Coordinates of C-alpha atoms in Angstrom, one line a residue:
P16 CA -77.0 -87.2 0.0
V17 CA -73.5 -86.7 1.4
E18 CA -71.9 -88.2 -1.6
R19 CA -73.8 -86.0 -4.0
M20 CA -73.1 -83.0 -2.0
A21 CA -69.3 -83.7 -2.1
N22 CA -69.6 -84.7 -5.7
R23 CA -70.9 -81.0 -6.5
L24 CA -68.5 -79.2 -4.3
G25 CA -65.7 -81.4 -5.7
Y26 CA -66.7 -80.1 -9.4
S27 CA -67.2 -76.5 -8.6
G28 CA -63.9 -76.6 -6.8
S29 CA -62.1 -78.4 -9.9
A30 CA -63.7 -75.4 -12.0
F31 CA -61.9 -72.9 -9.6
I32 CA -58.7 -74.8 -10.1
M33 CA -59.1 -74.7 -13.8
M34 CA -59.7 -71.2 -14.0
S35 CA -57.0 -69.8 -11.5
P36 CA -54.0 -70.0 -13.7
Y37 CA -55.5 -67.6 -16.2
L38 CA -56.5 -65.2 -13.2
L39 CA -53.0 -65.2 -11.8
P40 CA -51.6 -62.3 -13.8
Y41 CA -54.5 -60.2 -12.4
G42 CA -53.4 -59.6 -8.9
N43 CA -53.8 -62.3 -6.0
I44 CA -57.3 -63.0 -7.3
G45 CA -55.8 -66.5 -9.0
A46 CA -54.1 -67.5 -5.6
Y47 CA -57.7 -66.8 -3.7
T48 CA -59.3 -69.2 -6.3
Y49 CA -57.0 -71.8 -6.1
L50 CA -57.5 -71.6 -2.3
V51 CA -60.9 -72.0 -2.9
G52 CA -60.9 -74.6 -5.4
A53 CA -58.8 -76.7 -2.9
V54 CA -61.0 -76.2 0.1
L55 CA -64.3 -77.2 -2.4
S56 CA -62.4 -80.2 -3.6
I57 CA -61.4 -81.6 0.0
P58 CA -64.8 -83.1 0.8
Q59 CA -64.8 -85.1 -2.4
T60 CA -61.2 -86.6 -1.9
I61 CA -62.1 -87.7 1.7
T62 CA -65.5 -89.5 0.8
L63 CA -63.6 -91.0 -2.3
K64 CA -60.8 -91.8 0.1
A65 CA -58.6 -90.5 -2.7
W66 CA -55.6 -89.5 -0.4
N67 CA -53.0 -88.8 -3.1
I68 CA -55.7 -85.9 -4.3
F69 CA -56.1 -84.9 -0.6
I70 CA -52.4 -84.3 -0.1
I71 CA -52.4 -82.2 -3.4
N72 CA -54.9 -80.0 -2.3
C73 CA -53.3 -79.7 1.5
N74 CA -50.1 -79.1 -0.7
L75 CA -52.0 -76.4 -2.9
L76 CA -53.6 -74.7 0.1
I77 CA -50.1 -74.3 2.0
G78 CA -48.3 -72.7 -0.9
Y79 CA -50.7 -70.4 -2.1
G80 CA -51.5 -69.7 1.6
I81 CA -47.9 -68.6 1.9
Y82 CA -47.9 -66.7 -1.4
I83 CA -50.9 -64.6 -0.1
Y84 CA -49.2 -64.2 3.1
K85 CA -46.1 -62.8 1.7
S86 CA -47.8 -60.6 -0.9
L87 CA -49.8 -59.0 2.0
T88 CA -46.7 -58.1 3.9

């Protein structure tokens, strides 16, 4: 059950990440969808022990977190 839930979260996270570049021109909505996609993809990378993808998702979280923080100030 845990693997199945992680896979479903990973697929939905991948969908958010795939549509995010097209939403970047419309304000910060693209950055928020990148963050949501990265958070949703993390459980799948942990259950699969795909640590390289886990690091990429953490990098995505840090990078777009800084982007949103700078845009709000």
